[in-house]
CSV table of C-alpha atoms and ligand atoms in Angstrom, one decimal:
chain,number,residue,atom,x,y,z
J,1,MET,CA,-16.0,-5.3,27.8
J,2,GLU,CA,-15.5,-2.9,24.9
J,3,ASP,CA,-12.4,-0.8,25.1
J,4,LYS,CA,-13.0,3.0,25.1
J,5,ARG,CA,-12.6,4.4,21.6
J,6,GLU,CA,-9.5,6.4,21.1
J,7,ASN,CA,-8.6,9.2,18.7
J,8,PHE,CA,-5.3,10.3,17.2
J,9,GLY,CA,-3.8,12.8,19.5
J,10,SER,CA,-2.6,15.3,16.9
J,11,LYS,CA,-3.2,16.3,13.3
J,12,ILE,CA,0.3,15.5,12.2
J,13,GLY,CA,-0.1,12.1,13.8
J,14,ALA,CA,-3.2,11.4,11.8
J,15,ILE,CA,-1.5,12.5,8.6
J,16,LEU,CA,1.6,10.4,9.2
J,17,ALA,CA,-0.5,7.3,10.1
J,18,ALA,CA,-2.5,7.6,6.9
J,19,ALA,CA,0.6,8.3,4.9
J,20,GLY,CA,2.2,5.3,6.6
J,21,SER,CA,-0.6,3.2,5.2
J,22,ALA,CA,-0.3,4.6,1.8
J,23,VAL,CA,3.5,4.5,1.4
J,24,GLY,CA,4.3,0.8,1.1
J,25,LEU,CA,5.7,-1.8,-1.1
J,26,GLY,CA,3.5,-0.4,-3.9
J,27,ASN,CA,5.6,2.8,-4.0
J,28,ILE,CA,9.0,1.1,-4.1
J,29,TRP,CA,8.6,-2.1,-6.0
J,30,ARG,CA,5.9,-1.2,-8.4
J,31,PHE,CA,5.7,2.5,-9.2
J,32,PRO,CA,9.3,3.0,-10.5
J,33,ILE,CA,9.0,0.0,-12.9
J,34,VAL,CA,5.6,0.8,-14.2
J,35,THR,CA,6.7,4.4,-14.7
J,36,GLY,CA,9.8,3.3,-16.6
J,37,GLN,CA,7.8,0.9,-18.8
J,38,ASN,CA,5.1,3.5,-19.6
J,39,GLY,CA,7.0,6.5,-20.8
J,40,GLY,CA,8.5,8.1,-17.6
J,41,ALA,CA,7.1,11.5,-16.9
J,42,ALA,CA,4.3,10.8,-19.3
J,43,PHE,CA,3.1,8.1,-16.9
J,44,ILE,CA,3.7,10.3,-13.9
J,45,ILE,CA,1.4,13.0,-15.4
J,46,ILE,CA,-1.3,10.4,-16.1
J,47,TYR,CA,-0.9,9.0,-12.6
J,48,ILE,CA,-1.4,12.4,-11.1
J,49,VAL,CA,-4.5,13.0,-13.2
J,50,CYS,CA,-5.9,9.7,-11.9
J,51,ILE,CA,-5.2,10.8,-8.3
J,52,LEU,CA,-7.0,14.0,-8.9
J,53,LEU,CA,-10.1,12.5,-10.6
J,54,LEU,CA,-10.4,9.3,-8.8
J,55,GLY,CA,-8.0,8.9,-5.8
J,56,LEU,CA,-8.8,12.1,-4.0
J,57,PRO,CA,-12.6,11.9,-4.2
J,58,ILE,CA,-12.6,8.3,-2.9
J,59,MET,CA,-10.1,9.1,-0.2
J,60,ILE,CA,-12.1,12.0,1.0
J,61,SER,CA,-15.2,9.8,1.0
J,62,GLU,CA,-13.5,7.1,3.0
J,63,PHE,CA,-12.2,9.7,5.5
J,64,LEU,CA,-15.7,11.2,5.7
J,65,ILE,CA,-17.5,7.9,6.3
J,66,GLY,CA,-15.0,6.9,9.0
J,67,ARG,CA,-14.9,10.2,10.8
J,68,HIS,CA,-18.7,10.7,10.7
J,69,THR,CA,-19.5,7.3,12.3
J,70,HIS,CA,-16.4,6.9,14.5
J,71,ALA,CA,-16.8,3.2,13.9
J,72,ASN,CA,-14.8,0.3,12.3
J,73,THR,CA,-15.4,-0.1,8.5
J,74,ALA,CA,-18.1,-2.7,8.8
J,75,GLY,CA,-19.8,-0.7,11.5
J,76,ALA,CA,-19.5,2.6,9.5
J,77,TYR,CA,-21.4,1.2,6.5
J,78,ARG,CA,-23.9,-0.6,8.7
J,79,ILE,CA,-24.7,2.7,10.5
J,80,LEU,CA,-24.9,4.8,7.3
J,81,SER,CA,-27.0,2.3,5.4
J,82,ASN,CA,-29.3,1.7,8.3
J,83,ASP,CA,-28.4,-1.9,8.3
J,84,GLY,CA,-29.3,-2.1,4.6
J,85,VAL,CA,-27.6,-4.0,1.8
J,86,TRP,CA,-24.8,-1.3,1.6
J,87,LYS,CA,-23.4,-2.6,4.9
J,88,TRP,CA,-21.8,-5.3,2.8
J,89,VAL,CA,-19.4,-2.7,1.4
J,90,GLY,CA,-17.8,-2.4,4.8
J,91,ARG,CA,-17.7,-6.1,5.4
J,92,LEU,CA,-16.1,-6.6,2.0
J,93,GLY,CA,-13.4,-4.0,3.0
J,94,VAL,CA,-12.6,-5.9,6.2
J,95,PHE,CA,-12.3,-9.1,4.3
J,96,THR,CA,-10.1,-7.6,1.6
J,97,GLY,CA,-7.8,-6.0,4.1
J,98,TRP,CA,-7.4,-9.2,6.1
J,99,LEU,CA,-6.6,-11.1,2.9
J,100,ILE,CA,-4.0,-8.5,1.7
J,101,LEU,CA,-2.3,-8.7,5.1
J,102,CYS,CA,-1.7,-12.4,4.7
J,103,TYR,CA,0.5,-12.1,1.6
J,104,TYR,CA,1.8,-8.7,2.4
J,105,GLY,CA,3.3,-10.2,5.6
J,106,VAL,CA,5.2,-12.7,3.5
J,107,VAL,CA,6.9,-10.0,1.6
J,108,GLY,CA,7.4,-8.1,4.8
J,109,GLY,CA,9.3,-11.1,6.1
J,110,TRP,CA,11.4,-11.2,3.0
J,111,THR,CA,12.4,-7.5,3.5
J,112,LEU,CA,13.5,-8.4,7.1
J,113,HIS,CA,15.6,-11.3,5.8
J,114,TYR,CA,17.2,-9.1,3.2
J,115,SER,CA,17.9,-6.4,5.8
J,116,PHE,CA,19.6,-9.1,7.9
J,117,LEU,CA,21.6,-10.4,4.9
J,118,SER,CA,22.7,-6.9,4.1
J,119,ALA,CA,23.6,-6.1,7.7
J,120,THR,CA,25.8,-9.3,7.9
J,121,SER,CA,27.5,-8.5,4.5
J,122,ALA,CA,26.2,-11.7,3.1
J,123,PHE,CA,26.2,-10.2,-0.5
J,124,ASN,CA,29.9,-9.3,-0.4
J,125,GLY,CA,31.7,-10.8,-3.4
J,126,VAL,CA,28.6,-12.6,-4.7
J,127,GLU,CA,28.6,-13.0,-8.5
J,128,ALA,CA,25.7,-11.4,-10.5
J,129,SER,CA,24.5,-14.8,-11.6
J,130,GLU,CA,24.2,-16.1,-8.0
J,131,PHE,CA,21.5,-13.7,-6.7
J,132,GLY,CA,18.7,-15.6,-8.4
J,133,ASP,CA,19.7,-18.8,-6.7
J,134,ILE,CA,20.0,-17.1,-3.4
J,135,PHE,CA,16.4,-15.8,-3.6
J,136,GLU,CA,15.1,-19.0,-5.0
J,137,SER,CA,16.6,-21.2,-2.3
J,138,PHE,CA,15.4,-18.8,0.4
J,139,SER,CA,11.9,-18.4,-0.7
J,140,SER,CA,11.4,-22.1,-1.4
J,141,ASN,CA,12.8,-23.1,2.0
J,142,PRO,CA,10.0,-24.4,4.2
J,143,TRP,CA,11.3,-22.7,7.4
J,144,MET,CA,13.2,-19.5,6.8
J,145,PRO,CA,10.5,-17.4,5.2
J,146,THR,CA,8.0,-18.7,7.7
J,147,LEU,CA,10.1,-17.6,10.6
J,148,TRP,CA,10.6,-14.1,9.1
J,149,LEU,CA,6.9,-13.9,8.4
J,150,VAL,CA,6.1,-14.7,12.0
J,151,LEU,CA,8.6,-12.1,13.2
J,152,PHE,CA,7.1,-9.4,10.8
J,153,ILE,CA,3.5,-10.1,11.9
J,154,SER,CA,4.6,-10.2,15.5
J,155,ILE,CA,6.0,-6.7,15.3
J,156,THR,CA,2.8,-5.5,13.6
J,157,HIS,CA,0.8,-7.3,16.4
J,158,ILE,CA,2.8,-5.5,19.2
J,159,VAL,CA,2.2,-2.1,17.7
J,160,ILE,CA,-1.5,-2.8,17.3
J,161,THR,CA,-2.0,-4.1,20.9
J,162,ARG,CA,-0.6,-0.8,22.2
J,163,GLY,CA,-3.6,1.0,20.8
J,164,VAL,CA,-4.2,3.9,18.5
J,165,GLN,CA,-2.2,6.7,20.2
J,166,SER,CA,0.6,4.8,21.9
J,167,GLY,CA,0.8,2.2,19.2
J,168,ILE,CA,-0.1,3.3,15.7
J,169,GLU,CA,0.3,7.1,16.1
J,170,LYS,CA,3.6,7.0,18.1
J,171,PHE,CA,5.1,4.5,15.7
J,172,SER,CA,4.1,6.4,12.6
J,173,LYS,CA,5.5,9.7,14.1
J,174,VAL,CA,8.9,8.0,14.5
J,175,MET,CA,9.0,5.8,11.5
J,176,MET,CA,7.7,8.1,8.8
J,177,PRO,CA,10.4,10.7,9.3
J,178,VAL,CA,13.0,7.9,9.4
J,179,LEU,CA,11.5,6.6,6.1
J,180,PHE,CA,11.8,10.1,4.5
J,181,ILE,CA,15.4,10.6,5.7
J,182,ILE,CA,16.5,7.2,4.4
J,183,THR,CA,14.8,7.7,1.1
J,184,ALA,CA,16.5,11.1,0.7
J,185,ILE,CA,19.9,9.7,1.6
J,186,LEU,CA,19.5,6.9,-0.9
J,187,VAL,CA,18.4,9.3,-3.6
J,188,VAL,CA,21.4,11.5,-3.1
J,189,CYS,CA,23.8,8.5,-3.2
J,190,SER,CA,22.1,7.0,-6.3
J,191,VAL,CA,21.9,10.2,-8.3
J,192,SER,CA,25.6,11.0,-7.6
J,193,LEU,CA,26.8,7.8,-9.2
J,194,PRO,CA,28.6,8.1,-12.5
J,195,GLY,CA,26.1,7.7,-15.4
J,196,ALA,CA,23.2,8.4,-13.1
J,197,SER,CA,21.9,11.1,-15.5
J,198,ALA,CA,20.7,8.4,-17.9
J,199,GLY,CA,18.5,7.0,-15.2
J,200,ILE,CA,17.1,10.4,-14.3
J,201,GLU,CA,16.4,11.1,-17.9
J,202,TYR,CA,14.7,7.7,-18.2
J,203,LEU,CA,12.2,8.8,-15.5
J,204,LEU,CA,11.8,12.4,-16.3
J,205,VAL,CA,11.7,12.8,-20.1
J,206,PRO,CA,8.2,12.0,-21.1
J,207,ASP,CA,8.0,9.4,-23.9
J,208,TRP,CA,4.4,9.7,-25.1
J,209,SER,CA,5.0,7.0,-27.7
J,210,LYS,CA,4.9,4.4,-24.9
J,211,VAL,CA,1.5,5.6,-23.7
J,212,THR,CA,-1.4,3.3,-24.6
J,213,SER,CA,-4.8,2.6,-23.1
J,214,GLY,CA,-3.0,0.1,-21.0
J,215,THR,CA,-0.9,2.9,-19.5
J,216,VAL,CA,-4.0,4.7,-18.3
J,217,LEU,CA,-5.3,1.5,-16.8
J,218,SER,CA,-2.0,0.8,-15.0
J,219,ALA,CA,-2.0,4.3,-13.6
J,220,MET,CA,-5.4,3.9,-12.2
J,221,GLY,CA,-4.7,0.5,-10.6
J,222,GLN,CA,-1.5,1.8,-9.2
J,223,ALA,CA,-3.1,4.9,-7.8
J,224,PHE,CA,-5.7,2.7,-6.1
J,225,PHE,CA,-3.3,0.3,-4.5
J,226,SER,CA,-0.8,2.8,-3.6
J,227,LEU,CA,-3.2,5.2,-1.8
J,228,SER,CA,-4.7,2.2,0.1
J,229,LEU,CA,-8.1,2.9,-1.3
J,230,GLY,CA,-11.1,0.6,-1.8
J,231,MET,CA,-11.0,-1.5,1.4
J,232,GLY,CA,-11.5,0.6,4.4
J,233,CYS,CA,-8.0,1.2,5.7
J,234,LEU,CA,-8.4,5.0,5.5
J,235,CYS,CA,-12.0,4.8,6.7
J,236,THR,CA,-10.8,3.0,9.8
J,237,TYR,CA,-8.0,5.5,10.4
J,238,ALA,CA,-10.3,8.4,9.9
J,239,SER,CA,-12.6,7.0,12.5
J,240,TYR,CA,-9.9,8.1,14.9
J,241,PHE,CA,-9.8,11.7,13.5
J,242,ASP,CA,-11.2,14.4,15.6
J,243,GLY,CA,-13.9,16.9,14.5
J,244,GLY,CA,-11.3,19.5,13.6
J,245,THR,CA,-9.3,17.4,11.2
J,246,LYS,CA,-9.6,18.9,7.7
J,247,LEU,CA,-10.6,15.9,5.6
J,248,ALA,CA,-9.8,17.3,2.1
J,249,LYS,CA,-6.6,18.8,3.2
J,250,THR,CA,-5.5,15.6,4.9
J,251,ALA,CA,-6.3,13.7,1.8
J,252,VAL,CA,-4.3,16.1,-0.4
J,253,ASN,CA,-1.3,15.8,2.0
J,254,VAL,CA,-1.4,12.0,2.1
J,255,SER,CA,-1.5,11.9,-1.7
J,256,ILE,CA,1.4,14.3,-2.1
J,257,ILE,CA,3.5,12.3,0.4
J,258,ASP,CA,2.7,9.1,-1.3
J,259,THR,CA,3.5,10.3,-4.8
J,260,ILE,CA,6.8,12.0,-3.7
J,261,VAL,CA,8.0,8.8,-2.1
J,262,ALA,CA,7.1,6.8,-5.2
J,263,VAL,CA,8.9,9.2,-7.5
J,264,MET,CA,11.9,9.2,-5.1
J,265,ALA,CA,12.0,5.4,-5.2
J,266,GLY,CA,12.5,5.7,-9.0
J,267,PHE,CA,15.5,8.0,-8.4
J,268,ILE,CA,17.0,5.4,-6.1
J,269,ILE,CA,16.5,2.5,-8.5
J,270,PHE,CA,17.2,3.7,-12.0
J,271,PRO,CA,20.3,5.8,-11.6
J,272,SER,CA,22.0,2.9,-10.0
J,273,VAL,CA,20.7,0.5,-12.6
J,274,PHE,CA,22.1,2.7,-15.4
J,275,ASN,CA,25.3,3.2,-13.5
J,276,ILE,CA,26.2,-0.5,-13.8
J,277,GLY,CA,25.2,-0.4,-17.4
J,278,MET,CA,22.1,-2.6,-17.1
J,279,ASN,CA,19.1,-2.2,-19.4
J,280,PRO,CA,16.1,-1.2,-17.4
J,281,ASN,CA,14.0,-3.7,-19.3
J,282,GLU,CA,16.2,-6.5,-17.9
J,283,VAL,CA,15.8,-5.8,-14.2
J,284,GLY,CA,12.4,-7.5,-14.0
J,285,ALA,CA,9.6,-6.3,-11.8
J,286,GLY,CA,8.3,-7.0,-8.3
J,287,ALA,CA,10.2,-9.7,-6.4
J,288,SER,CA,12.7,-10.3,-9.0
J,289,LEU,CA,13.6,-6.6,-9.3
J,290,ILE,CA,13.9,-6.1,-5.5
J,291,PHE,CA,15.4,-9.4,-4.4
J,292,ILE,CA,17.5,-10.5,-7.4
J,293,SER,CA,18.5,-7.5,-9.6
J,294,LEU,CA,18.9,-4.8,-7.0
J,295,PRO,CA,21.2,-6.6,-4.5
J,296,ASN,CA,23.5,-7.1,-7.5
J,297,VAL,CA,23.1,-3.5,-8.6
J,298,PHE,CA,24.0,-2.3,-5.1
J,299,GLN,CA,27.1,-4.5,-5.0
J,300,GLN,CA,28.4,-3.4,-8.4
J,301,ALA,CA,27.5,0.3,-8.2
J,302,PHE,CA,30.0,0.7,-5.4
J,303,THR,CA,32.7,-1.7,-6.5
J,304,GLY,CA,35.8,-1.1,-4.5
J,305,LEU,CA,33.8,0.8,-1.8
J,306,PRO,CA,32.5,-2.1,0.3
J,307,PHE,CA,31.3,0.2,3.1
J,308,LEU,CA,29.1,2.2,0.7
J,309,SER,CA,27.6,-1.0,-0.8
J,310,TRP,CA,26.9,-2.3,2.6
J,311,ILE,CA,25.2,0.8,4.0
J,312,PHE,CA,23.3,1.4,0.7
J,313,SER,CA,21.9,-2.0,0.6
J,314,LEU,CA,21.1,-2.2,4.3
J,315,LEU,CA,19.3,1.2,4.2
J,316,PHE,CA,17.3,0.2,1.1
J,317,TYR,CA,16.0,-3.1,2.7
J,318,PHE,CA,15.3,-1.4,6.0
J,319,LEU,CA,13.4,1.3,4.1
J,320,LEU,CA,11.3,-1.4,2.4
J,321,PHE,CA,10.8,-3.0,5.8
J,322,ILE,CA,9.5,0.2,7.4
J,323,ALA,CA,7.3,1.0,4.4
J,324,ALA,CA,5.8,-2.5,4.5
J,325,LEU,CA,5.4,-2.4,8.2
J,326,THR,CA,3.4,0.8,8.5
J,327,SER,CA,1.1,-0.5,5.7
J,328,ALA,CA,0.7,-3.9,7.4
J,329,ILE,CA,-0.2,-2.1,10.6
J,330,SER,CA,-3.0,-0.2,8.9
J,331,LEU,CA,-4.3,-3.5,7.4
J,332,HIS,CA,-4.2,-5.2,10.8
J,333,GLU,CA,-6.1,-2.3,12.4
J,334,VAL,CA,-9.0,-2.7,9.9
J,335,ALA,CA,-9.6,-6.2,11.1
J,336,THR,CA,-8.8,-5.6,14.7
J,337,ALA,CA,-11.2,-2.7,15.0
J,338,PHE,CA,-13.8,-4.8,13.3
J,339,VAL,CA,-13.4,-7.7,15.8
J,340,VAL,CA,-13.2,-5.3,18.8
J,341,GLU,CA,-16.4,-3.4,17.9
J,342,GLU,CA,-18.6,-5.9,16.1
J,343,TYR,CA,-17.9,-8.8,18.5
J,344,HIS,CA,-17.4,-6.7,21.7
J,345,THR,CA,-13.9,-8.1,22.3
J,346,PRO,CA,-11.1,-6.5,24.2
J,347,ARG,CA,-8.4,-5.1,21.9
J,348,ARG,CA,-5.7,-7.6,22.9
J,349,LYS,CA,-7.9,-10.6,22.3
J,350,ALA,CA,-9.1,-9.2,19.0
J,351,ALA,CA,-5.5,-8.6,17.9
J,352,VAL,CA,-4.7,-12.2,18.7
J,353,VAL,CA,-7.6,-13.5,16.6
J,354,VAL,CA,-6.5,-11.3,13.7
J,355,THR,CA,-2.8,-12.3,14.0
J,356,SER,CA,-3.6,-16.0,14.3
J,357,VAL,CA,-5.7,-16.0,11.2
J,358,CYS,CA,-3.0,-14.1,9.3
J,359,LEU,CA,-0.3,-16.4,10.4
J,360,VAL,CA,-2.2,-19.5,9.3
J,361,LEU,CA,-3.0,-18.1,5.9
J,362,GLY,CA,0.3,-16.3,5.6
J,363,VAL,CA,2.2,-19.5,6.2
J,364,LEU,CA,0.2,-21.1,3.4
J,365,CYS,CA,1.1,-18.2,1.1
J,366,SER,CA,4.8,-18.5,2.1
J,367,LEU,CA,4.9,-22.2,1.6
J,368,SER,CA,3.4,-21.8,-1.8
J,369,PHE,CA,6.9,-20.9,-3.1
J,370,GLY,CA,8.2,-24.2,-1.8
J,371,PRO,CA,6.5,-27.4,-0.5
J,372,LEU,CA,3.0,-26.2,-1.5
J,373,SER,CA,3.9,-25.0,-4.9
J,374,GLY,CA,1.9,-27.8,-6.4
J,375,ILE,CA,-1.4,-26.3,-5.1
J,376,GLN,CA,-2.7,-24.1,-7.9
J,377,ILE,CA,-5.8,-21.8,-7.9
J,378,PHE,CA,-6.7,-20.7,-11.4
J,379,GLY,CA,-3.2,-21.5,-12.5
J,380,ARG,CA,-1.5,-19.5,-9.7
J,381,ASN,CA,0.2,-20.5,-6.5
J,382,ILE,CA,-1.6,-19.6,-3.3
J,383,PHE,CA,0.4,-16.4,-2.8
J,384,SER,CA,-0.4,-15.0,-6.3
J,385,ALA,CA,-4.0,-16.1,-6.0
J,386,PHE,CA,-4.3,-14.0,-2.8
J,387,ASP,CA,-2.5,-11.1,-4.5
J,388,ASP,CA,-4.4,-11.1,-7.7
J,389,PHE,CA,-7.8,-11.8,-6.2
J,390,SER,CA,-7.5,-8.9,-3.7
J,391,GLY,CA,-5.6,-6.4,-6.0
J,392,MET,CA,-7.4,-7.1,-9.3
J,393,ILE,CA,-10.9,-8.0,-8.1
J,394,LEU,CA,-11.7,-7.0,-4.6
J,395,LEU,CA,-10.0,-3.5,-4.5
J,396,PRO,CA,-11.6,-2.3,-7.8
J,397,ILE,CA,-15.0,-3.6,-6.7
J,398,GLY,CA,-14.6,-2.1,-3.3
J,399,GLY,CA,-13.6,1.3,-4.8
J,400,MET,CA,-16.4,1.3,-7.2
J,401,LEU,CA,-19.0,0.5,-4.5
J,402,ILE,CA,-17.5,3.2,-2.2
J,403,SER,CA,-17.8,5.8,-4.9
J,404,ILE,CA,-21.3,4.8,-5.8
J,405,PHE,CA,-22.3,4.7,-2.2
J,406,SER,CA,-20.9,8.1,-1.3
J,407,GLY,CA,-22.0,9.7,-4.6
J,408,TRP,CA,-25.5,8.4,-4.9
J,409,ILE,CA,-26.7,6.9,-1.6
J,410,LEU,CA,-25.2,9.0,1.1
J,411,ASP,CA,-27.2,12.0,2.1
J,412,LYS,CA,-25.6,15.1,0.4
J,413,GLN,CA,-26.4,17.4,3.3
J,414,LEU,CA,-24.6,15.0,5.7
J,415,TYR,CA,-21.7,14.8,3.2
J,416,LYS,CA,-21.4,18.6,3.0
J,417,GLU,CA,-21.6,19.1,6.8
J,418,GLU,CA,-18.9,16.5,7.5
J,419,LEU,CA,-16.7,17.8,4.7
J,420,SER,CA,-16.9,21.4,6.0
J,421,ASN,CA,-16.5,20.4,9.6
J,422,GLN,CA,-20.1,21.5,10.3
J,423,GLY,CA,-19.8,24.7,8.3
J,424,ASP,CA,-16.4,25.8,9.6
J,425,LEU,CA,-14.6,25.3,6.3
J,426,LYS,CA,-15.4,26.5,2.7
J,427,THR,CA,-15.9,23.7,0.2
J,428,PRO,CA,-16.0,25.3,-3.2
J,429,TYR,CA,-15.0,22.0,-4.8
J,430,PHE,CA,-18.1,20.1,-3.4
J,431,ARG,CA,-20.0,19.8,-6.7
J,432,MET,CA,-17.0,18.7,-8.6
J,433,LEU,CA,-16.3,16.1,-5.9
J,434,VAL,CA,-19.9,14.7,-6.1
J,435,PHE,CA,-19.6,14.6,-9.9
J,436,ALA,CA,-16.4,12.7,-9.7
J,437,LEU,CA,-17.9,10.2,-7.2
J,438,ARG,CA,-21.1,9.8,-9.2
J,439,TYR,CA,-19.8,9.5,-12.7
J,440,ILE,CA,-16.1,9.6,-13.2
J,441,ALA,CA,-14.9,7.1,-10.6
J,442,PRO,CA,-17.5,4.3,-11.2
J,443,VAL,CA,-17.1,4.4,-14.9
J,444,ALA,CA,-13.3,4.6,-14.8
J,445,ILE,CA,-13.0,1.8,-12.3
J,446,GLY,CA,-15.5,-0.2,-14.3
J,447,ILE,CA,-13.3,0.1,-17.4
J,448,VAL,CA,-10.2,-0.9,-15.5
J,449,PHE,CA,-12.0,-3.9,-14.0
J,450,LEU,CA,-13.4,-5.1,-17.3
J,451,ASP,CA,-9.9,-4.7,-18.8
J,452,MET,CA,-8.4,-6.7,-16.0
J,453,MET,CA,-10.9,-9.4,-16.4
J,454,GLY,CA,-9.7,-9.6,-20.0
J,455,LEU,CA,-12.9,-8.5,-21.6
J,456,PHE,CA,-11.2,-6.1,-24.1
J,457,GLU,CA,-8.7,-8.8,-25.1
J,458,PHE,CA,-11.7,-11.1,-25.6
J,459,LEU,CA,-13.5,-8.5,-27.8
J,460,LYS,CA,-10.4,-8.0,-29.9
C,1,LIG,N1,-0.7,1.3,-0.1
C,1,LIG,C1,0.1,0.2,0.2
C,1,LIG,C2,1.3,0.1,-0.7
C,1,LIG,O1,1.5,1.0,-1.5
C,1,LIG,C3,-0.6,-1.1,0.2
C,1,LIG,C4,-1.9,-1.1,0.9
C,1,LIG,C5,-3.1,-1.4,0.1
C,1,LIG,C6,-2.0,-0.9,2.2
C,1,LIG,C7,-4.3,-1.3,0.8
C,1,LIG,C8,-3.2,-0.9,2.8
C,1,LIG,C9,-4.3,-1.1,2.1
C,1,LIG,O2,2.1,-0.8,-0.7
């Protein structure tokens, strides 16, 4: 029996769910560092241009494809392509999302573990040099990260089984405001630390001398990952939008929320890094920034004020956890909706299938920091292979195909009708949008892709 198809119950619920997908680990552990390394505000400006030229057109298209068909991503492209070859774009999206969820869940588990360590004051009195070992011995342990991964995916699973309105929407409506409040509290604490102004300057004064072609490419890649584009997450969520949802406006709102949270994350991280006199080039990136440098920064920034260290670090890891969770839910939903609709499976059963596959592959990713570290795929452990393969290859290919499909293949009349809610809304930007989808996005993504594959290095 196929479950009856639900919609989001409110516009704000739809926006918060999509924003929950977009705001994730990418905003907090990647954006601030990439911004710092690429000239602060100079990078932010380039990033915003990428969102305008590339992110928004593709997001609007993904929304449109989902809402028009009211089907899961694979079904949506199958319907719109009349079962032709373009149906593979949707299937590719489902595959990509499923893959991302496996390694994303591992990091989600780490954020839970670090929330727990912060809550139990485990970092109290730990020396700066010891944080590396703490993370190392945790992530390489065969059991602990696996248990946290199982817990993280189980929470995702429970939200998904409750359905679109009582699960995803309700959860986003509670968690997204919590996320904004925590982010705001942390920003205020961090920027009021002594010496914080150097950190603010580091982010806000544009340093155009650091801008290279690599900067533009990083900005594009970041915009893509951060806005959850290229794999059908937003298409799936939009299949639960009702006919009155304004697609372009929703896309603008989601992009603004995502960018604001990313910039705020910079204001949490750098003022405290400068406060303890650390060089921003020394803090590392990704996991080493978040799980090795920052616990130390939070301890030292509030020396003599143990309560503040405790609450700051607890709130920070809890923030990461919520951000990761709402993104993981959106990834899970892509695969669950696919199994429900394409294999006529009840939602609960479909969610069990998705969760089980994720757990098996996720455990392999998790163990690749310990017992399975010997298994190498193209010189990477399993975790990094999943991460790089999905982020560097599948997402750009997906994004490029989506822009080509919506710019060249999809009927323009249909596009315009859907975009204007059957003529209710004015769409003066329609031609520009089509131009961006036809020419700008495919060419830009193609360049990023070739660069990532090392072609330009090779030519040099
Ligand atoms: N946008 C999320 C982040 O910033 C990651 C994500 C990518 C989520 C693709 C869903 C789909 O972390």
